[in-house]
Amino acid sequence: MHWNGPARFNAFGADITGPWRGFQISRALLDAALLQQAASAGVEIYQPCRAHSALTFEQQVIGVEADAGCLYASYVIDASGAAGWLGRQLHLKARIDSAALVARFGYLHGQPARYASNPRLLATTDGWTWIARIGPQLTHWTHLAFETDALQTVRQSRQMLPEDLQALPQSGTIRGADVSWRISATVAGDGYLLVGDAACRLDPASSHGVLKALMSGMQAAQAIHDSLSRPLLRTAAQAQYQRWLRGWYEHDLTQLRSFYRLHPFPPRWLGTDRVKED
Ligand SMILES: Cc1cc2nc3c(=O)[nH]c(=O)nc-3n(C[C@H](O)[C@H](O)[C@H](O)COP(=O)(O)OP(=O)(O)OC[C@H]3O[C@@H](n4cnc5c(N)ncnc54)[C@H](O)[C@@H]3O)c2cc1C
């Protein structure tokens, strides 16, 4: 993934086997596959089921009051994404590392030949646009404007699309998502862990959102296993999870800042460390 021009940047990462590769899958397919795996591993699934409030006893989270009633647990994992449900319930503070960022995204019927095999990330005068074919005759786009004063309207973000895409008919509505860079000050505590976007998030150009959601779920399960099997090490297991997640976030934050410094019109707020606390 790189901006147009000579500067190249390996956004996915690399290890001794070579550069990491990016894969694309529709959210519905991935969700269904993960749910099926969980069910076959013996997980009891309630769906749909909204979590309303956290149940606590002496500062410890002991369960969830949800559509399905009161569910008690040794640990509650919050995987509510940008909603950050449990963080709000517990009034956890967060560090915000960017200006307010809203990604607009939509779908188009059709598939211009130049996007047929490889997705593209295009630098625009106000940010970037990501374009990818995600199915036969279906093209996805995401547009992000860097500056708060340029938070684009739906119409403006469509106008940032390359001309060959502007001509294509829209499929569904254009939507927006808060993708401001943010990490919760506490991602593990007595009786709870935060995973995925509920714990920390960067904008989609970091390209690790789904991977981080999956891997933080696995690490959280390990932390819970460790603290239940060796209760004396409970605090250590929570601290280890917090260090692991924070380390990854800080690494990706540095990478994303480097990437944006190569942008022909970099965000003005880029040099500002720790923009504010929430
Ligand atoms: C436009 C856009 C494009 C992106 N592109 C990419 C990409 O190409 N690659 C990539 O890796 N990442 C991408 N991301 C980021 C990626 O989508 C997220 O990082 C990832 O989905 C986070 O997963 P999650 O499970 O933590 O949260 P989510 O996927 O947001 O899932 C959270 C779930 O919790 C549910 N929920 C919320 N509150 C409650 C409640 N109270 N009770 C019950 N359920 C609740 C929500 O309905 C939702 O189903 C993109 C993000 C955006 C906005």
XYZ file of C-alpha atoms and ligand atoms in Angstrom:
331
model
C 0.000 0.000 0.000
C 1.547 3.360 -0.933
C 0.718 6.858 -2.022
C 1.196 7.657 -5.717
C 4.827 8.695 -6.219
C 8.235 7.268 -5.415
C 7.734 6.765 -1.670
C 6.756 3.187 -0.849
C 5.626 1.960 2.504
C 4.964 -1.547 3.701
C 1.838 -0.930 5.749
C 1.025 -4.536 6.618
C 4.389 -5.442 8.163
C 6.890 -8.201 7.494
C 8.682 -11.092 9.164
C 11.337 -13.635 8.190
C 8.945 -15.257 5.712
C 8.595 -11.965 3.820
C 6.047 -9.124 3.664
C 2.654 -9.752 5.272
C -0.190 -9.940 2.795
C -3.609 -8.322 2.929
C -6.778 -10.378 2.396
C -10.291 -9.172 1.746
C -13.537 -10.725 2.912
C -17.007 -9.280 3.379
C -17.951 -8.544 7.015
C -21.038 -10.789 6.812
C -19.012 -13.810 5.650
C -16.310 -13.307 8.299
C -18.889 -12.826 11.087
C -20.770 -15.971 10.046
C -17.565 -18.045 9.874
C -16.410 -16.864 13.330
C -19.811 -17.517 14.904
C -19.900 -20.995 13.401
C -16.445 -21.774 14.815
C -17.442 -20.459 18.249
C -20.627 -22.550 18.234
C -18.750 -25.700 17.232
C -16.302 -25.059 20.112
C -19.258 -25.165 22.515
C -19.939 -21.446 22.975
C -23.557 -20.644 23.904
C -24.591 -17.840 21.528
C -27.361 -15.319 22.245
C -28.242 -13.377 19.095
C -29.523 -10.739 18.778
C -28.723 -9.649 22.330
C -27.799 -6.112 23.404
C -25.731 -5.552 26.539
C -27.279 -2.769 28.641
C -25.338 -2.343 31.851
C -22.371 -3.869 33.601
C -23.021 -5.747 36.843
C -20.401 -4.899 39.463
C -19.637 -5.879 43.048
C -17.005 -4.021 45.075
C -15.328 -2.472 41.983
C -15.241 -5.823 40.172
C -17.210 -6.560 36.997
C -19.223 -9.720 37.649
C -21.537 -9.827 34.637
C -23.821 -8.078 32.202
C -27.457 -7.059 32.256
C -28.572 -7.780 28.698
C -31.658 -8.503 26.573
C -31.249 -12.119 27.655
C -31.369 -11.116 31.354
C -28.563 -11.001 33.920
C -25.549 -13.023 32.792
C -22.856 -13.611 35.442
C -19.253 -14.372 34.539
C -15.744 -14.558 35.992
C -14.698 -12.201 33.204
C -16.582 -9.938 30.799
C -14.891 -9.209 27.459
C -16.039 -6.022 25.763
C -15.885 -6.453 21.968
C -18.421 -3.713 21.195
C -16.152 -1.912 18.711
C -16.235 1.890 18.466
C -19.299 1.935 20.761
C -16.855 1.178 23.605
C -19.775 -0.013 25.708
C -17.965 -1.204 28.835
C -15.461 1.673 28.805
C -18.431 4.059 28.965
C -20.098 2.029 31.709
C -16.949 2.100 33.833
C -16.061 5.707 32.866
C -12.609 4.596 31.698
C -10.413 7.433 30.449
C -8.917 7.304 26.945
C -6.008 8.943 25.137
C -6.908 10.522 21.792
C -3.993 10.774 19.356
C -5.575 12.426 16.315
C -8.033 15.115 15.338
C -11.671 13.971 15.081
C -11.731 11.669 12.043
C -14.794 10.353 10.249
C -14.415 7.794 7.458
C -17.183 7.888 4.847
C -17.755 4.711 2.886
C -20.067 3.313 0.249
C -20.558 0.776 -2.511
C -20.952 1.133 -6.279
C -22.465 -1.171 -8.884
C -19.818 -1.943 -11.475
C -16.161 -2.702 -11.651
C -13.795 -0.523 -13.710
C -10.951 -2.675 -15.111
C -8.180 -0.812 -13.263
C -9.514 -1.881 -9.852
C -10.284 -5.462 -10.915
C -7.225 -7.190 -9.463
C -5.658 -4.817 -6.910
C -7.199 -2.370 -4.434
C -5.905 1.228 -4.550
C -5.149 3.841 -1.931
C -5.167 7.296 -3.531
C -3.897 10.477 -1.875
C -6.415 13.300 -2.247
C -5.933 16.983 -1.462
C -7.824 16.527 1.831
C -6.876 12.962 2.829
C -7.172 9.647 1.059
C -9.569 7.341 -0.804
C -9.437 3.530 -0.719
C -11.005 1.647 -3.615
C -11.412 -2.126 -3.813
C -13.456 -4.596 -5.808
C -15.265 -6.726 -3.249
C -17.475 -8.863 -5.462
C -18.625 -9.371 -9.024
C -19.691 -5.897 -10.225
C -19.414 -4.383 -6.741
C -16.794 -1.784 -5.802
C -16.176 -0.450 -2.286
C -14.761 2.989 -1.462
C -13.737 4.677 1.775
C -12.784 8.346 2.017
C -11.055 9.984 4.985
C -10.545 13.750 5.351
C -7.668 14.664 7.694
C -8.824 18.020 9.005
C -11.736 18.675 11.339
C -12.719 21.769 9.375
C -12.820 19.609 6.262
C -15.062 16.857 7.732
C -16.737 16.180 4.491
C -20.401 15.882 3.765
C -21.643 12.756 2.042
C -21.836 14.622 -1.295
C -18.311 16.019 -0.972
C -16.828 12.610 -0.227
C -18.421 11.164 -3.382
C -16.936 14.078 -5.316
C -13.463 13.022 -4.122
C -13.862 9.746 -6.051
C -12.004 9.336 -9.345
C -14.198 10.307 -12.322
C -14.666 6.769 -13.623
C -16.235 5.833 -10.263
C -18.453 8.905 -9.952
C -20.364 7.702 -12.980
C -21.268 4.359 -11.353
C -24.664 3.916 -9.641
C -24.566 3.753 -5.871
C -25.516 0.572 -3.999
C -27.073 1.292 -0.603
C -26.403 4.415 1.419
C -23.127 6.188 2.134
C -22.237 5.763 5.807
C -19.782 7.307 8.230
C -17.745 5.943 11.149
C -15.699 7.635 13.860
C -12.128 6.459 13.257
C -10.262 8.919 15.514
C -7.083 7.378 16.929
C -7.747 6.373 20.518
C -6.670 3.961 23.239
C -8.401 3.290 26.536
C -6.155 4.081 29.524
C -7.165 0.732 31.047
C -7.869 -2.301 28.864
C -7.897 -4.917 31.632
C -9.159 -4.755 35.203
C -10.911 -6.795 37.841
C -13.353 -8.997 35.964
C -13.049 -7.402 32.515
C -10.959 -6.996 29.381
C -11.461 -4.763 26.355
C -10.602 -6.123 22.902
C -10.559 -4.847 19.314
C -11.783 -1.329 18.589
C -13.334 -1.123 22.068
C -9.776 -1.155 23.463
C -7.977 0.922 20.851
C -8.325 1.949 17.252
C -6.609 3.781 14.435
C -8.143 4.790 11.119
C -8.482 2.125 8.376
C -5.180 3.163 6.711
C -3.412 1.324 9.555
C -4.854 -1.838 7.912
C -4.709 -3.924 11.118
C -8.178 -3.332 12.596
C -9.595 -6.798 11.929
C -6.320 -8.575 12.683
C -6.026 -6.702 15.990
C -9.631 -7.511 16.876
C -9.018 -11.236 16.288
C -5.628 -11.382 17.987
C -6.654 -9.318 21.005
C -9.563 -11.749 21.469
C -7.055 -14.624 21.532
C -4.724 -12.784 23.944
C -7.658 -11.893 26.191
C -8.691 -15.560 26.330
C -5.114 -16.459 27.318
C -5.059 -13.767 30.032
C -8.336 -15.090 31.453
C -7.080 -18.681 31.362
C -3.879 -17.635 33.184
C -5.643 -15.661 35.863
C -8.288 -18.330 36.538
C -5.784 -21.175 36.663
C -3.326 -19.230 38.856
C -5.346 -16.680 40.851
C -2.177 -15.293 42.501
C -1.021 -14.176 39.039
C -4.335 -12.490 38.158
C -2.961 -8.943 38.310
C 0.178 -9.980 36.405
C -1.929 -11.571 33.632
C -4.018 -8.408 33.287
C -0.884 -6.224 33.228
C 0.712 -8.465 30.598
C -2.374 -8.135 28.370
C -2.353 -4.346 28.815
C 1.391 -4.175 27.879
C 0.910 -6.378 24.828
C -2.027 -4.369 23.455
C -0.479 -0.972 24.204
C 2.793 -2.079 22.560
C 0.990 -3.002 19.333
C -1.041 0.208 19.326
C 2.073 2.374 19.854
C 3.897 0.502 17.082
C 1.053 0.988 14.606
C 0.660 4.617 15.705
C 4.308 5.283 14.834
C 3.911 3.481 11.498
C 0.780 5.399 10.597
C 2.380 8.743 11.476
C 5.367 7.857 9.242
C 2.991 6.890 6.460
C 1.077 10.160 6.693
C 4.315 12.175 6.680
C 4.838 10.805 3.153
C 1.405 12.055 2.066
C 1.602 14.993 -0.399
C -0.828 16.939 1.869
C -0.117 15.572 5.375
C -2.498 16.326 8.253
C -1.604 19.523 10.142
C -2.142 17.838 13.517
C 0.417 15.098 12.817
C 3.259 16.486 14.950
C 1.002 16.908 17.984
C 1.614 14.205 20.567
C -1.307 13.185 22.772
C -3.915 15.524 21.265
C -6.241 15.184 24.278
C -7.646 12.927 26.925
C -11.241 11.769 26.878
C -14.853 2.388 6.587
C -13.972 1.417 7.310
C -13.122 0.580 6.601
C -12.297 -0.315 7.271
N -11.467 -1.121 6.541
C -10.671 -2.005 7.185
C -9.822 -2.881 6.441
O -9.791 -2.852 5.213
N -9.057 -3.761 7.135
C -9.065 -3.826 8.501
O -8.368 -4.650 9.096
N -9.860 -3.005 9.219
C -10.663 -2.101 8.593
N -11.464 -1.274 9.321
C -11.418 -1.382 10.789
C -12.209 -2.600 11.235
O -13.523 -2.568 10.683
C -12.302 -2.615 12.756
O -11.018 -2.401 13.329
C -12.828 -3.965 13.234
O -14.112 -4.216 12.663
C -12.917 -3.971 14.750
O -13.554 -5.160 15.136
P -14.332 -5.231 16.507
O -14.838 -6.643 16.599
O -13.491 -4.704 17.608
O -15.554 -4.220 16.378
P -16.777 -4.232 15.345
O -16.407 -4.956 14.097
O -17.189 -2.809 15.240
O -17.892 -5.091 16.075
C -18.504 -4.624 17.264
C -19.857 -5.314 17.394
O -20.390 -5.066 18.708
C -21.775 -4.768 18.581
N -22.198 -3.977 19.752
C -21.925 -2.675 20.045
N -22.484 -2.314 21.216
C -23.115 -3.430 21.690
C -23.900 -3.698 22.873
N -24.117 -2.791 23.814
N -24.396 -4.949 23.018
C -24.180 -5.920 22.100
N -23.453 -5.722 20.962
C -22.931 -4.492 20.765
C -21.854 -3.995 17.260
O -23.174 -4.026 16.758
C -20.893 -4.801 16.397
O -21.515 -5.897 15.798
C -12.313 -0.374 8.685
C -13.159 0.458 9.409
C -13.985 1.343 8.730
C -14.916 2.244 9.539
